[in-house]
PDB file of C-alpha atoms in Angstrom:
ATOM      1  CA  MET W   1       0.000   0.000   0.000  1.00 64.00           C
ATOM      2  CA  MET W   2       2.872   2.392   0.748  1.00 72.00           C
ATOM      3  CA  LEU W   3       4.317   1.720  -2.724  1.00 76.00           C
ATOM      4  CA  PHE W   4       1.003   2.475  -4.462  1.00 80.00           C
ATOM      5  CA  ARG W   5       0.391   5.534  -2.265  1.00 82.00           C
ATOM      6  CA  GLN W   6       3.782   7.029  -3.093  1.00 80.00           C
ATOM      7  CA  ILE W   7       3.302   6.420  -6.836  1.00 82.00           C
ATOM      8  CA  CYS W   8      -0.119   8.113  -6.731  1.00 84.00           C
ATOM      9  CA  MET W   9       1.272  11.070  -4.773  1.00 82.00           C
ATOM     10  CA  LEU W  10       4.056  11.530  -7.327  1.00 80.00           C
ATOM     11  CA  CYS W  11       1.461  11.443 -10.100  1.00 84.00           C
ATOM     12  CA  MET W  12      -0.736  13.994  -8.310  1.00 85.00           C
ATOM     13  CA  LEU W  13       2.310  16.241  -7.849  1.00 82.00           C
ATOM     14  CA  ASN W  14       2.475  16.563 -11.643  1.00 82.00           C
ATOM     15  CA  LEU W  15      -1.279  17.025 -12.038  1.00 84.00           C
ATOM     16  CA  ARG W  16      -1.295  19.858  -9.499  1.00 82.00           C
ATOM     17  CA  GLN W  17       1.065  21.828 -11.741  1.00 79.00           C
ATOM     18  CA  TRP W  18      -1.640  22.128 -14.414  1.00 84.00           C
ATOM     19  CA  ARG W  19      -3.210  25.185 -12.795  1.00 81.00           C
ATOM     20  CA  ARG W  20      -0.073  27.238 -13.465  1.00 77.00           C
ATOM     21  CA  SER W  21       1.023  25.678 -16.758  1.00 80.00           C
ATOM     22  CA  PRO W  22      -0.063  27.614 -19.882  1.00 84.00           C
ATOM     23  CA  GLN W  23       1.144  24.820 -22.167  1.00 85.00           C
ATOM     24  CA  ILE W  24      -1.458  22.428 -20.703  1.00 88.00           C
ATOM     25  CA  PHE W  25      -4.225  24.923 -21.438  1.00 89.00           C
ATOM     26  CA  LEU W  26      -2.773  25.522 -24.909  1.00 90.00           C
ATOM     27  CA  GLY W  27      -2.495  21.774 -25.612  1.00 89.00           C
ATOM     28  CA  PHE W  28      -6.140  21.097 -24.727  1.00 92.00           C
ATOM     29  CA  SER W  29      -7.273  24.212 -26.621  1.00 91.00           C
ATOM     30  CA  LEU W  30      -5.422  23.129 -29.763  1.00 90.00           C
ATOM     31  CA  GLY W  31      -6.899  19.653 -29.326  1.00 90.00           C
ATOM     32  CA  TRP W  32     -10.396  21.137 -29.392  1.00 91.00           C
ATOM     33  CA  ILE W  33      -9.561  23.203 -32.472  1.00 90.00           C
ATOM     34  CA  ALA W  34      -8.149  20.132 -34.244  1.00 87.00           C
ATOM     35  CA  CYS W  35     -11.285  18.163 -33.335  1.00 86.00           C
ATOM     36  CA  PHE W  36     -13.485  20.945 -34.714  1.00 87.00           C
ATOM     37  CA  LEU W  37     -11.529  21.168 -37.972  1.00 84.00           C
ATOM     38  CA  LEU W  38     -11.560  17.394 -38.487  1.00 81.00           C
ATOM     39  CA  THR W  39     -15.303  16.988 -37.805  1.00 83.00           C
ATOM     40  CA  ASP W  40     -16.720  20.194 -39.288  1.00 82.00           C
ATOM     41  CA  LYS W  41     -17.096  18.852 -42.845  1.00 81.00           C
ATOM     42  CA  THR W  42     -18.861  15.715 -41.628  1.00 82.00           C
ATOM     43  CA  ILE W  43     -21.356  17.650 -39.528  1.00 82.00           C
ATOM     44  CA  GLN W  44     -21.970  20.145 -42.324  1.00 83.00           C
ATOM     45  CA  PHE W  45     -22.630  17.247 -44.717  1.00 81.00           C
ATOM     46  CA  ALA W  46     -25.168  15.754 -42.287  1.00 82.00           C
ATOM     47  CA  ASP W  47     -26.883  19.134 -41.917  1.00 81.00           C
ATOM     48  CA  THR W  48     -26.994  19.746 -45.663  1.00 82.00           C
ATOM     49  CA  HIS W  49     -28.424  16.303 -46.520  1.00 79.00           C
ATOM     50  CA  ASP W  50     -30.617  16.035 -43.403  1.00 81.00           C
ATOM     51  CA  THR W  51     -29.035  12.769 -42.212  1.00 83.00           C
ATOM     52  CA  VAL W  52     -28.095  11.646 -38.715  1.00 85.00           C
ATOM     53  CA  LEU W  53     -24.793  10.565 -37.134  1.00 87.00           C
ATOM     54  CA  GLN W  54     -23.886   7.908 -34.640  1.00 87.00           C
ATOM     55  CA  VAL W  55     -22.680   9.852 -31.601  1.00 88.00           C
ATOM     56  CA  PHE W  56     -19.100   8.460 -31.746  1.00 90.00           C
ATOM     57  CA  GLU W  57     -18.612   8.795 -35.514  1.00 86.00           C
ATOM     58  CA  PRO W  58     -17.142  12.346 -35.407  1.00 87.00           C
ATOM     59  CA  PHE W  59     -14.632  11.122 -32.805  1.00 89.00           C
ATOM     60  CA  ILE W  60     -13.782   8.046 -34.892  1.00 88.00           C
ATOM     61  CA  TRP W  61     -13.127  10.133 -37.996  1.00 85.00           C
ATOM     62  CA  THR W  62     -11.035  12.577 -35.977  1.00 85.00           C
ATOM     63  CA  PHE W  63      -8.564   9.670 -35.651  1.00 86.00           C
ATOM     64  CA  GLY W  64      -9.364   8.236 -39.077  1.00 81.00           C
ATOM     65  CA  ASP W  65      -5.906   8.270 -40.677  1.00 82.00           C
ATOM     66  CA  GLY W  66      -2.256   9.035 -40.016  1.00 82.00           C
ATOM     67  CA  LYS W  67      -2.467  12.717 -40.954  1.00 82.00           C
ATOM     68  CA  SER W  68      -5.345  13.311 -38.548  1.00 85.00           C
ATOM     69  CA  ILE W  69      -3.462  11.563 -35.762  1.00 88.00           C
ATOM     70  CA  LEU W  70      -0.425  13.740 -36.515  1.00 87.00           C
ATOM     71  CA  LEU W  71      -2.434  16.854 -35.613  1.00 86.00           C
ATOM     72  CA  ILE W  72      -3.550  15.305 -32.328  1.00 87.00           C
ATOM     73  CA  SER W  73      -0.046  14.022 -31.538  1.00 86.00           C
ATOM     74  CA  LEU W  74       1.340  17.563 -31.860  1.00 87.00           C
ATOM     75  CA  CYS W  75      -1.029  18.619 -29.065  1.00 89.00           C
ATOM     76  CA  LEU W  76       0.220  15.726 -26.928  1.00 89.00           C
ATOM     77  CA  LEU W  77       3.801  16.660 -27.809  1.00 88.00           C
ATOM     78  CA  LEU W  78       3.140  20.120 -26.397  1.00 88.00           C
ATOM     79  CA  ILE W  79       1.600  18.699 -23.208  1.00 89.00           C
ATOM     80  CA  PHE W  80       4.489  16.289 -22.546  1.00 86.00           C
ATOM     81  CA  SER W  81       7.358  18.454 -23.815  1.00 81.00           C
ATOM     82  CA  ASP W  82       8.633  19.181 -20.268  1.00 78.00           C
ATOM     83  CA  MET W  83       8.783  15.556 -19.107  1.00 77.00           C
ATOM     84  CA  PRO W  84      10.167  14.700 -16.601  1.00 74.00           C
ATOM     85  CA  TYR W  85       8.687  17.399 -14.403  1.00 69.00           C
ATOM     86  CA  LEU W  86      11.123  18.693 -11.789  1.00 66.00           C
ATOM     87  CA  HIS W  87       9.509  20.993  -9.252  1.00 66.00           C
ATOM     88  CA  ASN W  88      10.575  22.321  -5.870  1.00 65.00           C
ATOM     89  CA  GLU W  89       8.648  19.514  -4.167  1.00 68.00           C
ATOM     90  CA  THR W  90      10.368  16.833  -6.265  1.00 69.00           C
ATOM     91  CA  ALA W  91      13.556  17.042  -4.180  1.00 69.00           C
ATOM     92  CA  PHE W  92      11.648  16.104  -1.013  1.00 72.00           C
ATOM     93  CA  TYR W  93       9.910  13.196  -2.744  1.00 73.00           C
ATOM     94  CA  LEU W  94      13.219  11.848  -4.076  1.00 72.00           C
ATOM     95  CA  VAL W  95      14.624  11.845  -0.547  1.00 73.00           C
ATOM     96  CA  ARG W  96      11.645   9.843   0.759  1.00 76.00           C
ATOM     97  CA  THR W  97      11.247   7.369  -2.094  1.00 76.00           C
ATOM     98  CA  THR W  98      13.270   5.568  -4.782  1.00 78.00           C
ATOM     99  CA  ARG W  99      13.928   6.622  -8.335  1.00 77.00           C
ATOM    100  CA  LEU W 100      12.053   3.543  -9.569  1.00 81.00           C
ATOM    101  CA  ARG W 101       8.910   4.653  -7.736  1.00 83.00           C
ATOM    102  CA  TRP W 102       9.433   8.158  -9.070  1.00 82.00           C
ATOM    103  CA  MET W 103       9.565   6.669 -12.581  1.00 83.00           C
ATOM    104  CA  TRP W 104       6.326   4.732 -11.999  1.00 87.00           C
ATOM    105  CA  GLY W 105       4.716   7.967 -10.843  1.00 86.00           C
ATOM    106  CA  GLN W 106       5.666   9.567 -14.172  1.00 86.00           C
ATOM    107  CA  VAL W 107       4.284   6.581 -16.096  1.00 88.00           C
ATOM    108  CA  LEU W 108       0.989   6.779 -14.209  1.00 90.00           C
ATOM    109  CA  TYR W 109       0.845  10.481 -14.985  1.00 90.00           C
ATOM    110  CA  LEU W 110       1.379   9.774 -18.701  1.00 90.00           C
ATOM    111  CA  ILE W 111      -1.459   7.241 -18.739  1.00 91.00           C
ATOM    112  CA  LEU W 112      -3.930   9.431 -16.842  1.00 92.00           C
ATOM    113  CA  THR W 113      -3.128  12.524 -18.907  1.00 91.00           C
ATOM    114  CA  THR W 114      -3.557  10.658 -22.185  1.00 92.00           C
ATOM    115  CA  LEU W 115      -6.898   9.191 -21.082  1.00 92.00           C
ATOM    116  CA  LEU W 116      -8.090  12.613 -19.888  1.00 93.00           C
ATOM    117  CA  PHE W 117      -7.054  14.207 -23.185  1.00 93.00           C
ATOM    118  CA  MET W 118      -8.775  11.495 -25.231  1.00 92.00           C
ATOM    119  CA  ALA W 119     -11.919  11.778 -23.097  1.00 93.00           C
ATOM    120  CA  PHE W 120     -11.858  15.542 -23.680  1.00 94.00           C
ATOM    121  CA  ILE W 121     -11.656  15.031 -27.471  1.00 92.00           C
ATOM    122  CA  LEU W 122     -14.454  12.431 -27.304  1.00 92.00           C
ATOM    123  CA  LEU W 123     -16.702  14.779 -25.329  1.00 93.00           C
ATOM    124  CA  SER W 124     -15.901  17.659 -27.705  1.00 90.00           C
ATOM    125  CA  ALA W 125     -16.749  15.555 -30.771  1.00 89.00           C
ATOM    126  CA  CYS W 126     -20.031  14.403 -29.228  1.00 88.00           C
ATOM    127  CA  MET W 127     -20.961  17.983 -28.358  1.00 89.00           C
ATOM    128  CA  LEU W 128     -20.198  19.138 -31.894  1.00 85.00           C
ATOM    129  CA  ALA W 129     -22.490  16.422 -33.270  1.00 81.00           C
ATOM    130  CA  GLY W 130     -25.269  17.790 -31.068  1.00 77.00           C
ATOM    131  CA  GLY W 131     -28.849  16.901 -31.904  1.00 74.00           C
ATOM    132  CA  LYS W 132     -27.880  15.184 -35.151  1.00 76.00           C
ATOM    133  CA  ALA W 133     -26.516  12.137 -33.287  1.00 83.00           C
ATOM    134  CA  PHE W 134     -28.017   8.938 -31.863  1.00 85.00           C
ATOM    135  CA  PRO W 135     -26.375   6.599 -29.279  1.00 87.00           C
ATOM    136  CA  GLY W 136     -27.066   3.192 -30.859  1.00 85.00           C
ATOM    137  CA  ASN W 137     -24.161   0.853 -31.610  1.00 88.00           C
ATOM    138  CA  GLN W 138     -24.649   0.896 -35.375  1.00 89.00           C
ATOM    139  CA  TRP W 139     -23.331   2.975 -38.229  1.00 87.00           C
ATOM    140  CA  SER W 140     -25.452   5.863 -39.464  1.00 85.00           C
ATOM    141  CA  ASP W 141     -26.734   6.647 -42.936  1.00 84.00           C
ATOM    142  CA  THR W 142     -24.166   9.440 -43.081  1.00 83.00           C
ATOM    143  CA  ALA W 143     -21.351   6.927 -42.542  1.00 83.00           C
ATOM    144  CA  ALA W 144     -22.756   4.642 -45.242  1.00 83.00           C
ATOM    145  CA  ILE W 145     -22.994   7.472 -47.779  1.00 83.00           C
ATOM    146  CA  LEU W 146     -19.472   8.728 -47.061  1.00 80.00           C
ATOM    147  CA  SER W 147     -17.958   5.224 -47.132  1.00 79.00           C
ATOM    148  CA  TYR W 148     -19.671   3.647 -50.134  1.00 79.00           C
ATOM    149  CA  SER W 149     -19.380   6.680 -52.402  1.00 76.00           C
ATOM    150  CA  GLU W 150     -16.686   9.098 -53.508  1.00 73.00           C
ATOM    151  CA  ILE W 151     -18.158  11.866 -51.362  1.00 73.00           C
ATOM    152  CA  GLY W 152     -16.047  10.952 -48.339  1.00 66.00           C
ATOM    153  CA  THR W 153     -12.859  11.233 -50.383  1.00 66.00           C
ATOM    154  CA  SER W 154     -13.945  14.507 -51.991  1.00 67.00           C
ATOM    155  CA  ILE W 155     -14.524  16.215 -48.618  1.00 64.00           C
ATOM    156  CA  ALA W 156     -11.472  14.531 -46.995  1.00 62.00           C
ATOM    157  CA  VAL W 157     -13.419  12.481 -44.436  1.00 68.00           C
ATOM    158  CA  PRO W 158     -11.546   9.212 -43.627  1.00 68.00           C
ATOM    159  CA  ALA W 159     -14.599   6.922 -43.646  1.00 67.00           C
ATOM    160  CA  TYR W 160     -13.612   3.444 -44.834  1.00 72.00           C
ATOM    161  CA  VAL W 161     -15.824   0.627 -46.060  1.00 75.00           C
ATOM    162  CA  LYS W 162     -13.843  -2.072 -44.271  1.00 78.00           C
ATOM    163  CA  VAL W 163     -14.323  -0.324 -40.919  1.00 80.00           C
ATOM    164  CA  LEU W 164     -18.100  -0.302 -41.383  1.00 80.00           C
ATOM    165  CA  GLU W 165     -18.233  -3.918 -42.552  1.00 79.00           C
ATOM    166  CA  PHE W 166     -16.025  -5.487 -39.888  1.00 81.00           C
ATOM    167  CA  SER W 167     -16.670  -3.481 -36.710  1.00 86.00           C
ATOM    168  CA  TYR W 168     -19.111  -1.367 -34.697  1.00 89.00           C
ATOM    169  CA  PRO W 169     -18.769   2.211 -33.378  1.00 89.00           C
ATOM    170  CA  TYR W 170     -18.298   1.292 -29.701  1.00 92.00           C
ATOM    171  CA  GLN W 171     -15.663  -1.315 -30.565  1.00 92.00           C
ATOM    172  CA  VAL W 172     -13.754   1.136 -32.792  1.00 90.00           C
ATOM    173  CA  THR W 173     -13.882   3.840 -30.092  1.00 91.00           C
ATOM    174  CA  LEU W 174     -12.326   1.508 -27.503  1.00 93.00           C
ATOM    175  CA  HIS W 175      -9.560   0.511 -29.919  1.00 92.00           C
ATOM    176  CA  ILE W 176      -8.848   4.178 -30.700  1.00 92.00           C
ATOM    177  CA  PHE W 177      -8.371   4.828 -26.982  1.00 93.00           C
ATOM    178  CA  GLY W 178      -6.046   1.817 -26.736  1.00 93.00           C
ATOM    179  CA  LEU W 179      -4.004   2.606 -29.845  1.00 92.00           C
ATOM    180  CA  MET W 180      -3.613   6.278 -28.950  1.00 91.00           C
ATOM    181  CA  LEU W 181      -2.601   5.365 -25.401  1.00 92.00           C
ATOM    182  CA  CYS W 182       0.107   3.042 -26.745  1.00 93.00           C
ATOM    183  CA  TYR W 183       1.273   5.584 -29.315  1.00 92.00           C
ATOM    184  CA  THR W 184       1.407   8.344 -26.698  1.00 91.00           C
ATOM    185  CA  MET W 185       3.355   6.140 -24.280  1.00 90.00           C
ATOM    186  CA  VAL W 186       6.038   5.649 -26.946  1.00 92.00           C
ATOM    187  CA  LEU W 187       6.073   9.375 -27.782  1.00 90.00           C
ATOM    188  CA  ALA W 188       6.190  10.462 -24.126  1.00 88.00           C
ATOM    189  CA  ALA W 189       8.808   7.856 -23.198  1.00 89.00           C
ATOM    190  CA  LEU W 190      10.991   9.117 -26.050  1.00 90.00           C
ATOM    191  CA  ILE W 191      10.600  12.705 -24.789  1.00 88.00           C
ATOM    192  CA  PHE W 192      11.285  11.552 -21.220  1.00 85.00           C
ATOM    193  CA  LEU W 193      14.486   9.741 -22.209  1.00 86.00           C
ATOM    194  CA  GLY W 194      15.720  12.570 -24.438  1.00 87.00           C
ATOM    195  CA  ASN W 195      15.212  15.232 -21.753  1.00 84.00           C
ATOM    196  CA  LEU W 196      17.118  13.122 -19.226  1.00 81.00           C
ATOM    197  CA  ILE W 197      20.037  12.902 -21.646  1.00 85.00           C
ATOM    198  CA  ARG W 198      20.033  16.589 -22.531  1.00 83.00           C
ATOM    199  CA  PRO W 199      17.508  19.395 -21.884  1.00 76.00           C
ATOM    200  CA  ARG W 200      15.078  19.905 -24.806  1.00 79.00           C
ATOM    201  CA  LEU W 201      16.510  16.906 -26.674  1.00 85.00           C
ATOM    202  CA  GLY W 202      13.272  15.054 -25.941  1.00 84.00           C
ATOM    203  CA  THR W 203      11.178  17.640 -27.786  1.00 85.00           C
ATOM    204  CA  ILE W 204      13.417  17.307 -30.840  1.00 89.00           C
ATOM    205  CA  LEU W 205      13.138  13.514 -30.746  1.00 89.00           C
ATOM    206  CA  GLY W 206       9.353  13.765 -30.383  1.00 87.00           C
ATOM    207  CA  ILE W 207       9.123  16.000 -33.452  1.00 87.00           C
ATOM    208  CA  LEU W 208      11.357  13.624 -35.432  1.00 88.00           C
ATOM    209  CA  PHE W 209       9.246  10.647 -34.314  1.00 88.00           C
ATOM    210  CA  SER W 210       6.075  12.327 -35.596  1.00 84.00           C
ATOM    211  CA  GLY W 211       7.808  13.570 -38.743  1.00 82.00           C
ATOM    212  CA  ILE W 212       9.054  10.112 -39.700  1.00 83.00           C
ATOM    213  CA  GLY W 213       5.497   8.820 -39.403  1.00 79.00           C
ATOM    214  CA  LEU W 214       4.370  11.490 -41.866  1.00 78.00           C
ATOM    215  CA  LEU W 215       7.229  10.985 -44.324  1.00 80.00           C
ATOM    216  CA  VAL W 216       6.494   7.265 -44.793  1.00 79.00           C
ATOM    217  CA  GLN W 217       2.858   7.836 -45.793  1.00 75.00           C
ATOM    218  CA  PRO W 218       1.949   5.974 -49.033  1.00 72.00           C
ATOM    219  CA  GLU W 219       1.816   9.062 -51.281  1.00 71.00           C
ATOM    220  CA  PHE W 220       5.337  10.082 -50.227  1.00 70.00           C
ATOM    221  CA  LEU W 221       6.712   6.560 -50.702  1.00 70.00           C
ATOM    222  CA  VAL W 222       5.220   6.328 -54.189  1.00 68.00           C
ATOM    223  CA  GLU W 223       6.855   9.619 -55.171  1.00 70.00           C
ATOM    224  CA  TRP W 224      10.237   8.953 -53.568  1.00 69.00           C
ATOM    225  CA  LEU W 225      10.549   5.369 -54.790  1.00 67.00           C
ATOM    226  CA  ARG W 226       8.962   6.229 -58.159  1.00 70.00           C
ATOM    227  CA  LEU W 227       6.685   3.237 -58.015  1.00 66.00           C
ATOM    228  CA  ARG W 228       4.435   2.426 -60.939  1.00 69.00           C
ATOM    229  CA  GLU W 229       0.686   2.564 -60.461  1.00 64.00           C
ATOM    230  CA  GLU W 230       0.378  -1.220 -60.313  1.00 59.00           C
ATOM    231  CA  ARG W 231       2.982  -1.319 -57.516  1.00 68.00           C
ATOM    232  CA  ALA W 232       1.497   1.496 -55.432  1.00 67.00           C
ATOM    233  CA  TRP W 233      -0.170  -1.171 -53.273  1.00 68.00           C
ATOM    234  CA  TYR W 234       3.255  -2.061 -51.860  1.00 73.00           C
ATOM    235  CA  ALA W 235       3.659   1.506 -50.614  1.00 74.00           C
ATOM    236  CA  SER W 236       0.461   1.167 -48.571  1.00 76.00           C
ATOM    237  CA  VAL W 237       1.722  -2.044 -46.984  1.00 78.00           C
ATOM    238  CA  TRP W 238       5.167  -0.631 -46.210  1.00 77.00           C
ATOM    239  CA  SER W 239       3.623   2.525 -44.785  1.00 76.00           C
ATOM    240  CA  GLY W 240       1.264   0.483 -42.615  1.00 77.00           C
ATOM    241  CA  TRP W 241       4.207  -1.316 -41.011  1.00 84.00           C
ATOM    242  CA  LEU W 242       6.761   1.530 -40.902  1.00 83.00           C
ATOM    243  CA  SER W 243       4.681   4.534 -39.855  1.00 85.00           C
ATOM    244  CA  PRO W 244       3.852   4.911 -36.132  1.00 88.00           C
ATOM    245  CA  LEU W 245       0.960   7.148 -37.179  1.00 87.00           C
ATOM    246  CA  ASN W 246      -0.590   4.346 -39.225  1.00 86.00           C
ATOM    247  CA  HIS W 247      -0.106   1.877 -36.370  1.00 88.00           C
ATOM    248  CA  ALA W 248      -2.184   4.287 -34.253  1.00 89.00           C
ATOM    249  CA  ALA W 249      -4.935   4.568 -36.905  1.00 88.00           C
ATOM    250  CA  TYR W 250      -7.638   1.900 -36.599  1.00 88.00           C
ATOM    251  CA  ALA W 251      -8.472   1.880 -40.313  1.00 83.00           C
ATOM    252  CA  SER W 252      -4.813   1.235 -41.260  1.00 84.00           C
ATOM    253  CA  HIS W 253      -4.923  -2.318 -39.886  1.00 83.00           C
ATOM    254  CA  SER W 254      -5.593  -5.679 -41.477  1.00 83.00           C
ATOM    255  CA  PHE W 255      -9.104  -7.068 -41.294  1.00 77.00           C
ATOM    256  CA  GLY W 256      -8.192 -10.465 -42.675  1.00 71.00           C
ATOM    257  CA  TYR W 257      -7.660  -9.879 -46.379  1.00 66.00           C
ATOM    258  CA  ASP W 258      -4.474  -7.803 -46.749  1.00 73.00           C
ATOM    259  CA  HIS W 259      -0.894  -7.657 -45.460  1.00 81.00           C
ATOM    260  CA  LEU W 260      -1.268  -4.655 -43.160  1.00 85.00           C
ATOM    261  CA  PRO W 261      -0.427  -5.070 -39.454  1.00 88.00           C
ATOM    262  CA  THR W 262      -3.121  -6.514 -37.220  1.00 88.00           C
ATOM    263  CA  LEU W 263      -4.336  -4.705 -34.125  1.00 89.00           C
ATOM    264  CA  GLN W 264      -2.553  -7.255 -31.941  1.00 92.00           C
ATOM    265  CA  ALA W 265       0.719  -6.640 -33.809  1.00 91.00           C
ATOM    266  CA  SER W 266       0.448  -2.868 -33.300  1.00 92.00           C
ATOM    267  CA  TYR W 267      -0.309  -3.241 -29.594  1.00 93.00           C
ATOM    268  CA  LEU W 268       2.655  -5.605 -29.227  1.00 94.00           C
ATOM    269  CA  LEU W 269       5.073  -3.353 -31.135  1.00 93.00           C
ATOM    270  CA  PHE W 270       4.021  -0.244 -29.225  1.00 92.00           C
ATOM    271  CA  GLY W 271       4.294  -2.133 -25.927  1.00 93.00           C
ATOM    272  CA  ILE W 272       7.792  -3.463 -26.649  1.00 94.00           C
ATOM    273  CA  VAL W 273       9.127  -0.089 -27.809  1.00 93.00           C
ATOM    274  CA  ALA W 274       7.556   1.760 -24.849  1.00 92.00           C
ATOM    275  CA  CYS W 275       9.012  -0.738 -22.349  1.00 92.00           C
ATOM    276  CA  VAL W 276      12.482  -0.474 -23.907  1.00 93.00           C
ATOM    277  CA  LEU W 277      12.389   3.346 -23.846  1.00 91.00           C
ATOM    278  CA  LEU W 278      11.099   3.468 -20.262  1.00 88.00           C
ATOM    279  CA  ALA W 279      13.782   0.979 -19.155  1.00 89.00           C
ATOM    280  CA  ALA W 280      16.409   3.154 -20.832  1.00 89.00           C
ATOM    281  CA  ALA W 281      14.917   6.235 -19.138  1.00 85.00           C
ATOM    282  CA  PHE W 282      15.110   4.517 -15.745  1.00 83.00           C
ATOM    283  CA  TRP W 283      18.754   3.600 -16.340  1.00 84.00           C
ATOM    284  CA  GLN W 284      19.447   7.195 -17.407  1.00 81.00           C
ATOM    285  CA  SER W 285      17.660   8.549 -14.323  1.00 75.00           C
ATOM    286  CA  LYS W 286      20.112   6.591 -12.130  1.00 74.00           C
ATOM    287  CA  GLN W 287      22.943   8.511 -13.789  1.00 70.00           C
ATOM    288  CA  PHE W 288      21.061  11.818 -13.771  1.00 64.00           C
ATOM    289  CA  VAL W 289      22.112  14.414 -11.196  1.00 64.00           C
ATOM    290  CA  PHE W 290      19.077  16.218  -9.818  1.00 60.00           C
ATOM    291  CA  GLN W 291      19.909  19.794  -8.875  1.00 60.00           C
ATOM    292  CA  PHE W 292      17.493  22.047  -7.042  1.00 54.00           C
ATOM    293  CA  THR W 293      18.645  25.572  -6.310  1.00 57.00           C
ATOM    294  CA  GLY W 294      15.702  27.724  -5.339  1.00 53.00           C
ATOM    295  CA  THR W 295      13.247  27.672  -8.234  1.00 49.00           C
ATOM    296  CA  GLU W 296      15.808  26.756 -10.886  1.00 48.00           C
ATOM    297  CA  ARG W 297      16.933  23.310 -12.025  1.00 44.00           C
TER     298      ARG W 297
END
């Protein structure tokens, strides 16, 4: 019980800093703006054609593809850019606990913050849908129109036929939470490790991590590798396996008839990479010299 209590107190120490951290407010504000921009066309389409939405569909399409997830990940990058948090109180906690428990406190903080951020985006998307939405666990007529026609592509809404045919809205929403949690743990662990090695190095590594995911999108691979049209399919497969953004996108996974990564494979890869980075961060924290002089590090 003492172990769990200390880990929770270390986590709450970070959460208490939110009230005086403008970057937290900015990160959540940008998340709301990104959610609005990614759902506005869908809601306008439903209003124009007098159709309804399933209440989670705007949220699902907010995380519909790698480019959409890139916008959200930049908000998370801003929120976690100062990891690990070193405050005046941290010195007293380090005297009374171990660095391993301190690390677990940071991990718990990462998990809770990611879940709170995702819940905020979910609530925002549901509010934007408003009276046009229904709560049933089935796809709406709007989703069917956007998926089975070229309209979805023309208005840049990532609604995919295979998602509608092989899953349900509640199931997809849970997987989005899980995939984004895993993706964020890798991103935050990379920032954590980089900042322990050198101040602000973690932010640079986080930007590079997100940038690599964007650069290996299929359209970029086709152009760089100069693939013929009949071989463009290979670019989609390579991008699905190489891009962290695509591993975090539900629609970029295999549903039994292609060579894209399965959901289980993405969870496993994210888990292995996150554990390796966190283990490296713990080893680096043992070598790290904590200095507290007044209010400066």
